PDB file of C-alpha atoms in Angstrom:
ATOM      1  CA  MET A  24      -4.543 -10.650 -19.224  1.00  0.00           C
ATOM      2  CA  THR A  25      -6.384  -8.880 -16.299  1.00  0.00           C
ATOM      3  CA  VAL A  26      -7.000 -11.326 -13.387  1.00  0.00           C
ATOM      4  CA  TYR A  27      -8.803 -10.108  -9.786  1.00  0.00           C
ATOM      5  CA  ALA A  28     -10.331 -11.383  -6.631  1.00  0.00           C
ATOM      6  CA  THR A  29     -11.479 -10.379  -3.734  1.00  0.00           C
ATOM      7  CA  MET A  30     -10.625 -11.530  -0.083  1.00  0.00           C
ATOM      8  CA  ASP A  31     -12.089 -10.860   3.255  1.00  0.00           C
ATOM      9  CA  SER A  32      -9.188  -7.926   5.696  1.00  0.00           C
ATOM     10  CA  PRO A  33     -10.146  -6.583   9.290  1.00  0.00           C
ATOM     11  CA  LEU A  34     -10.521  -3.905   7.206  1.00  0.00           C
ATOM     12  CA  GLY A  35     -13.279  -5.082   4.947  1.00  0.00           C
ATOM     13  CA  GLU A  36     -13.177  -6.766   1.568  1.00  0.00           C
ATOM     14  CA  LEU A  37      -9.980  -5.984  -0.232  1.00  0.00           C
ATOM     15  CA  LEU A  38     -10.071  -5.983  -4.419  1.00  0.00           C
ATOM     16  CA  LEU A  39      -6.741  -7.148  -5.593  1.00  0.00           C
ATOM     17  CA  VAL A  40      -6.448  -6.970  -9.572  1.00  0.00           C
ATOM     18  CA  GLY A  41      -3.194  -7.869 -11.456  1.00  0.00           C
ATOM     19  CA  GLU A  42      -1.277  -8.676 -14.890  1.00  0.00           C
ATOM     20  CA  GLU A  43      -0.506 -12.237 -15.572  1.00  0.00           C
ATOM     21  CA  SER A  44       3.302 -12.854 -15.169  1.00  0.00           C
ATOM     22  CA  ALA A  45       5.670 -15.470 -15.984  1.00  0.00           C
ATOM     23  CA  THR A  46       8.413 -14.151 -13.542  1.00  0.00           C
ATOM     24  CA  ALA A  47       5.995 -13.184 -10.710  1.00  0.00           C
ATOM     25  CA  ARG A  48       5.759 -15.529  -7.894  1.00  0.00           C
ATOM     26  CA  GLY A  49       2.477 -16.906  -7.776  1.00  0.00           C
ATOM     27  CA  GLY A  50       2.890 -15.755 -11.244  1.00  0.00           C
ATOM     28  CA  THR A  51       0.355 -12.814 -10.736  1.00  0.00           C
ATOM     29  CA  ALA A  52       1.998  -9.458 -11.078  1.00  0.00           C
ATOM     30  CA  LEU A  53      -0.069  -7.072  -8.687  1.00  0.00           C
ATOM     31  CA  ASP A  54      -1.519  -3.575 -10.611  1.00  0.00           C
ATOM     32  CA  SER A  55      -3.757  -2.463  -7.213  1.00  0.00           C
ATOM     33  CA  LEU A  56      -4.973  -3.471  -3.948  1.00  0.00           C
ATOM     34  CA  SER A  57      -8.244  -1.427  -3.174  1.00  0.00           C
ATOM     35  CA  LEU A  58      -9.904  -0.965  -0.008  1.00  0.00           C
ATOM     36  CA  PRO A  59     -13.740  -1.102   0.628  1.00  0.00           C
ATOM     37  CA  GLY A  60     -15.065   3.144  -0.283  1.00  0.00           C
ATOM     38  CA  GLN A  61     -11.011   3.562  -1.419  1.00  0.00           C
ATOM     39  CA  ARG A  62     -10.851   7.351  -2.936  1.00  0.00           C
ATOM     40  CA  GLY A  63     -10.189   6.664  -6.964  1.00  0.00           C
ATOM     41  CA  GLY A  64     -10.110   2.529  -6.116  1.00  0.00           C
ATOM     42  CA  ALA A  65     -10.469  -0.123  -8.882  1.00  0.00           C
ATOM     43  CA  THR A  66     -13.664  -1.893  -9.468  1.00  0.00           C
ATOM     44  CA  ALA A  67     -13.611  -4.916 -11.401  1.00  0.00           C
ATOM     45  CA  LYS A  68     -14.693  -4.196 -15.095  1.00  0.00           C
ATOM     46  CA  GLU A  69     -16.254  -6.884 -17.335  1.00  0.00           C
ATOM     47  CA  ASP A  70     -13.448  -7.873 -19.742  1.00  0.00           C
ATOM     48  CA  TRP A  71     -11.118  -9.134 -16.422  1.00  0.00           C
ATOM     49  CA  ARG A  72     -10.727 -12.416 -15.363  1.00  0.00           C
ATOM     50  CA  HIS A  73     -11.813 -13.474 -11.921  1.00  0.00           C
ATOM     51  CA  ASP A  74      -9.194 -15.812 -10.754  1.00  0.00           C
ATOM     52  CA  PRO A  75      -8.166 -16.462  -6.829  1.00  0.00           C
ATOM     53  CA  GLU A  76      -5.960 -19.222  -7.569  1.00  0.00           C
ATOM     54  CA  ALA A  77      -3.803 -16.358  -9.262  1.00  0.00           C
ATOM     55  CA  PHE A  78      -3.285 -14.255  -5.592  1.00  0.00           C
ATOM     56  CA  VAL A  79      -2.781 -17.271  -3.263  1.00  0.00           C
ATOM     57  CA  GLU A  80       0.413 -16.023  -2.987  1.00  0.00           C
ATOM     58  CA  ILE A  81      -0.563 -12.721  -1.843  1.00  0.00           C
ATOM     59  CA  VAL A  82      -3.189 -13.190  -0.112  1.00  0.00           C
ATOM     60  CA  ARG A  83      -0.824 -15.727   1.629  1.00  0.00           C
ATOM     61  CA  GLN A  84       1.249 -12.603   2.336  1.00  0.00           C
ATOM     62  CA  LEU A  85      -1.557 -10.313   3.084  1.00  0.00           C
ATOM     63  CA  ARG A  86      -2.926 -13.027   5.450  1.00  0.00           C
ATOM     64  CA  ALA A  87       0.234 -13.434   7.745  1.00  0.00           C
ATOM     65  CA  TYR A  88       0.355  -9.031   7.915  1.00  0.00           C
ATOM     66  CA  PHE A  89      -2.850  -8.936   9.538  1.00  0.00           C
ATOM     67  CA  ASP A  90      -1.936 -11.855  12.130  1.00  0.00           C
ATOM     68  CA  GLY A  91       1.341  -9.624  12.390  1.00  0.00           C
ATOM     69  CA  THR A  92       3.804 -12.276  11.407  1.00  0.00           C
ATOM     70  CA  LEU A  93       4.109 -10.493   8.417  1.00  0.00           C
ATOM     71  CA  THR A  94       6.358  -7.123   8.467  1.00  0.00           C
ATOM     72  CA  ARG A  95       7.692  -7.008   4.552  1.00  0.00           C
ATOM     73  CA  PHE A  96       6.207  -8.095   1.525  1.00  0.00           C
ATOM     74  CA  ASP A  97       7.947  -9.857  -1.376  1.00  0.00           C
ATOM     75  CA  VAL A  98       4.689  -8.743  -4.068  1.00  0.00           C
ATOM     76  CA  ALA A  99       5.817  -8.542  -7.839  1.00  0.00           C
ATOM     77  CA  HIS A 100       4.155  -5.575  -8.656  1.00  0.00           C
ATOM     78  CA  THR A 101       3.476  -3.578 -12.344  1.00  0.00           C
ATOM     79  CA  ALA A 102       5.391  -1.237 -13.590  1.00  0.00           C
ATOM     80  CA  ARG A 103       3.405   2.327 -14.094  1.00  0.00           C
ATOM     81  CA  GLY A 104       2.775   5.835 -12.716  1.00  0.00           C
ATOM     82  CA  THR A 105       5.024   8.822 -13.542  1.00  0.00           C
ATOM     83  CA  ASP A 106       9.385   9.203 -13.289  1.00  0.00           C
ATOM     84  CA  PHE A 107       8.197  11.065 -10.106  1.00  0.00           C
ATOM     85  CA  GLN A 108       5.662   9.093  -8.525  1.00  0.00           C
ATOM     86  CA  ARG A 109       7.891   5.687  -9.246  1.00  0.00           C
ATOM     87  CA  LYS A 110      10.212   7.238  -7.232  1.00  0.00           C
ATOM     88  CA  VAL A 111       8.108   8.683  -3.932  1.00  0.00           C
ATOM     89  CA  TRP A 112       6.338   4.800  -4.650  1.00  0.00           C
ATOM     90  CA  GLU A 113      10.100   3.417  -3.654  1.00  0.00           C
ATOM     91  CA  GLY A 114      10.583   5.532  -0.935  1.00  0.00           C
ATOM     92  CA  LEU A 115       6.931   4.300   0.791  1.00  0.00           C
ATOM     93  CA  GLU A 116       9.407   0.981   0.373  1.00  0.00           C
ATOM     94  CA  THR A 117      11.666   2.420   2.856  1.00  0.00           C
ATOM     95  CA  ILE A 118       9.714   2.705   5.682  1.00  0.00           C
ATOM     96  CA  PRO A 119       9.982  -0.038   7.841  1.00  0.00           C
ATOM     97  CA  TYR A 120       7.327  -2.003   9.973  1.00  0.00           C
ATOM     98  CA  GLY A 121       5.984  -0.131  13.133  1.00  0.00           C
ATOM     99  CA  VAL A 122       7.663   3.330  11.864  1.00  0.00           C
ATOM    100  CA  THR A 123       5.795   6.565  11.027  1.00  0.00           C
ATOM    101  CA  THR A 124       7.458   9.619   9.355  1.00  0.00           C
ATOM    102  CA  SER A 125       6.130  12.839   8.147  1.00  0.00           C
ATOM    103  CA  TYR A 126       5.515  14.000   4.292  1.00  0.00           C
ATOM    104  CA  GLY A 127       8.041  16.662   5.162  1.00  0.00           C
ATOM    105  CA  ARG A 128      10.857  13.779   6.329  1.00  0.00           C
ATOM    106  CA  LEU A 129       9.661  11.878   3.471  1.00  0.00           C
ATOM    107  CA  ALA A 130      10.773  14.649   1.450  1.00  0.00           C
ATOM    108  CA  GLU A 131      14.482  15.105   2.535  1.00  0.00           C
ATOM    109  CA  GLN A 132      14.671  11.897   1.997  1.00  0.00           C
ATOM    110  CA  LEU A 133      13.852  11.690  -1.072  1.00  0.00           C
ATOM    111  CA  GLY A 134      15.839  15.076  -1.968  1.00  0.00           C
ATOM    112  CA  VAL A 135      12.756  16.368  -3.368  1.00  0.00           C
ATOM    113  CA  PRO A 136      12.442  20.048  -2.527  1.00  0.00           C
ATOM    114  CA  ARG A 137      10.000  21.711   0.703  1.00  0.00           C
ATOM    115  CA  ALA A 138       8.431  23.324  -2.703  1.00  0.00           C
ATOM    116  CA  ALA A 139       7.120  20.252  -3.674  1.00  0.00           C
ATOM    117  CA  VAL A 140       6.123  18.142  -0.326  1.00  0.00           C
ATOM    118  CA  ARG A 141       2.246  18.895  -1.677  1.00  0.00           C
ATOM    119  CA  ALA A 142       3.139  17.048  -4.784  1.00  0.00           C
ATOM    120  CA  LEU A 143       4.624  14.034  -3.113  1.00  0.00           C
ATOM    121  CA  GLY A 144       1.187  13.617  -1.290  1.00  0.00           C
ATOM    122  CA  THR A 145      -0.392  14.178  -4.387  1.00  0.00           C
ATOM    123  CA  ALA A 146       1.681  11.249  -5.433  1.00  0.00           C
ATOM    124  CA  ILE A 147       1.305   9.087  -2.276  1.00  0.00           C
ATOM    125  CA  GLY A 148      -2.543   9.249  -2.783  1.00  0.00           C
ATOM    126  CA  ALA A 149      -2.075   7.835  -5.895  1.00  0.00           C
ATOM    127  CA  ASN A 150      -0.164   4.911  -4.907  1.00  0.00           C
ATOM    128  CA  PRO A 151      -2.286   1.744  -6.502  1.00  0.00           C
ATOM    129  CA  LEU A 152      -0.894  -0.653  -3.747  1.00  0.00           C
ATOM    130  CA  LEU A 153      -2.426   0.409  -0.381  1.00  0.00           C
ATOM    131  CA  LEU A 154      -0.254  -2.312   2.068  1.00  0.00           C
ATOM    132  CA  ILE A 155       1.984  -3.228  -0.085  1.00  0.00           C
ATOM    133  CA  ARG A 156       3.527   0.064  -0.675  1.00  0.00           C
ATOM    134  CA  PRO A 157       2.908   0.840   3.336  1.00  0.00           C
ATOM    135  CA  CYS A 158       1.726   5.217   2.508  1.00  0.00           C
ATOM    136  CA  HIS A 159      -0.641   4.708   5.749  1.00  0.00           C
ATOM    137  CA  ARG A 160       2.784   5.355   7.716  1.00  0.00           C
ATOM    138  CA  VAL A 161       3.330   9.126   6.655  1.00  0.00           C
ATOM    139  CA  ILE A 162       1.402  11.251   8.809  1.00  0.00           C
ATOM    140  CA  GLY A 163       0.647  15.018   9.762  1.00  0.00           C
ATOM    141  CA  ALA A 164       4.077  17.157  11.045  1.00  0.00           C
ATOM    142  CA  ASN A 165       2.516  17.377  14.271  1.00  0.00           C
ATOM    143  CA  GLY A 166       1.308  13.318  14.611  1.00  0.00           C
ATOM    144  CA  SER A 167      -2.037  13.790  13.170  1.00  0.00           C
ATOM    145  CA  LEU A 168      -3.503  11.699  10.923  1.00  0.00           C
ATOM    146  CA  THR A 169      -3.789  12.854   7.512  1.00  0.00           C
ATOM    147  CA  GLY A 170      -4.564  12.176   3.711  1.00  0.00           C
ATOM    148  CA  TYR A 171      -5.150   8.469   3.190  1.00  0.00           C
ATOM    149  CA  ALA A 172      -7.165   7.114   0.031  1.00  0.00           C
ATOM    150  CA  GLY A 173      -8.582   4.232   2.457  1.00  0.00           C
ATOM    151  CA  GLY A 174     -10.018   6.922   4.810  1.00  0.00           C
ATOM    152  CA  LEU A 175      -8.685   7.898   7.812  1.00  0.00           C
ATOM    153  CA  GLU A 176     -10.236   4.997  10.162  1.00  0.00           C
ATOM    154  CA  ALA A 177      -8.131   2.044   7.996  1.00  0.00           C
ATOM    155  CA  LYS A 178      -5.510   4.302   8.415  1.00  0.00           C
ATOM    156  CA  ARG A 179      -5.438   4.113  12.088  1.00  0.00           C
ATOM    157  CA  ARG A 180      -6.420   0.446  12.725  1.00  0.00           C
ATOM    158  CA  LEU A 181      -3.310  -0.211  10.010  1.00  0.00           C
ATOM    159  CA  LEU A 182      -1.168   1.718  12.455  1.00  0.00           C
ATOM    160  CA  ASP A 183      -2.398   0.788  15.604  1.00  0.00           C
ATOM    161  CA  LEU A 184      -2.391  -3.113  13.755  1.00  0.00           C
ATOM    162  CA  GLU A 185       1.595  -2.561  13.735  1.00  0.00           C
ATOM    163  CA  GLY A 186       1.976  -0.523  16.717  1.00  0.00           C
ATOM    164  CA  ALA A 187       3.626   3.016  15.111  1.00  0.00           C
ATOM    165  CA  GLY A 188       2.502   5.710  16.835  1.00  0.00           C
ATOM    166  CA  ALA A 189       3.144   9.496  16.061  1.00  0.00           C
ATOM    167  CA  PRO A 190       6.534  10.783  15.153  1.00  0.00           C
ATOM    168  CA  THR A 191       9.012  12.783  17.428  1.00  0.00           C
ATOM    169  CA  GLY A 192      11.634  14.403  15.317  1.00  0.00           C
ATOM    170  CA  GLY A 193      12.122  11.654  12.351  1.00  0.00           C
ATOM    171  CA  GLY A 194       9.066   9.019  13.152  1.00  0.00           C
ATOM    172  CA  ARG A 195       8.505   6.211  15.894  1.00  0.00           C
ATOM    173  CA  GLY A 196       8.875   2.214  16.008  1.00  0.00           C
ATOM    174  CA  PRO A 197       6.857  -0.535  17.309  1.00  0.00           C
ATOM    175  CA  ARG A 198       5.661   0.344  21.049  1.00  0.00           C
TER     176      ARG A 198
END
């Protein structure tokens, strides 16, 4: 059964969508986390059940992240996406809190040919778990903020929250 809830955050109201799961901590595997105005973000459907209690653990972790006391999420999530997307999304999960990297550096790390960097960017753009899979930490090779489904202002705010800066060489850590 698909369940959903919303939570207030410094970025506005987040929509959390999940599937009931006997193995997930808190009983819900996250399927989507959407920001207000997100390009391609989820919207609640009539046959979904509104169940804030199903997301207590996930909301706790998100609040701790926004408070600056959590730097790595431990959230069960549903498996979806193509093999290539899952490879890219797993790569996103290796980018540490407070560190940025470029699309090219991530492609190199994952063994994706330079000719496929656009496909990598498309896979990043299809990430359904914004914040949890930190696609906001991927920036342009010249340090510019580029491509974030939640909007560049949200990306900037998340990077500021983490104390991350533009990459110099392979990226930069917390200031």
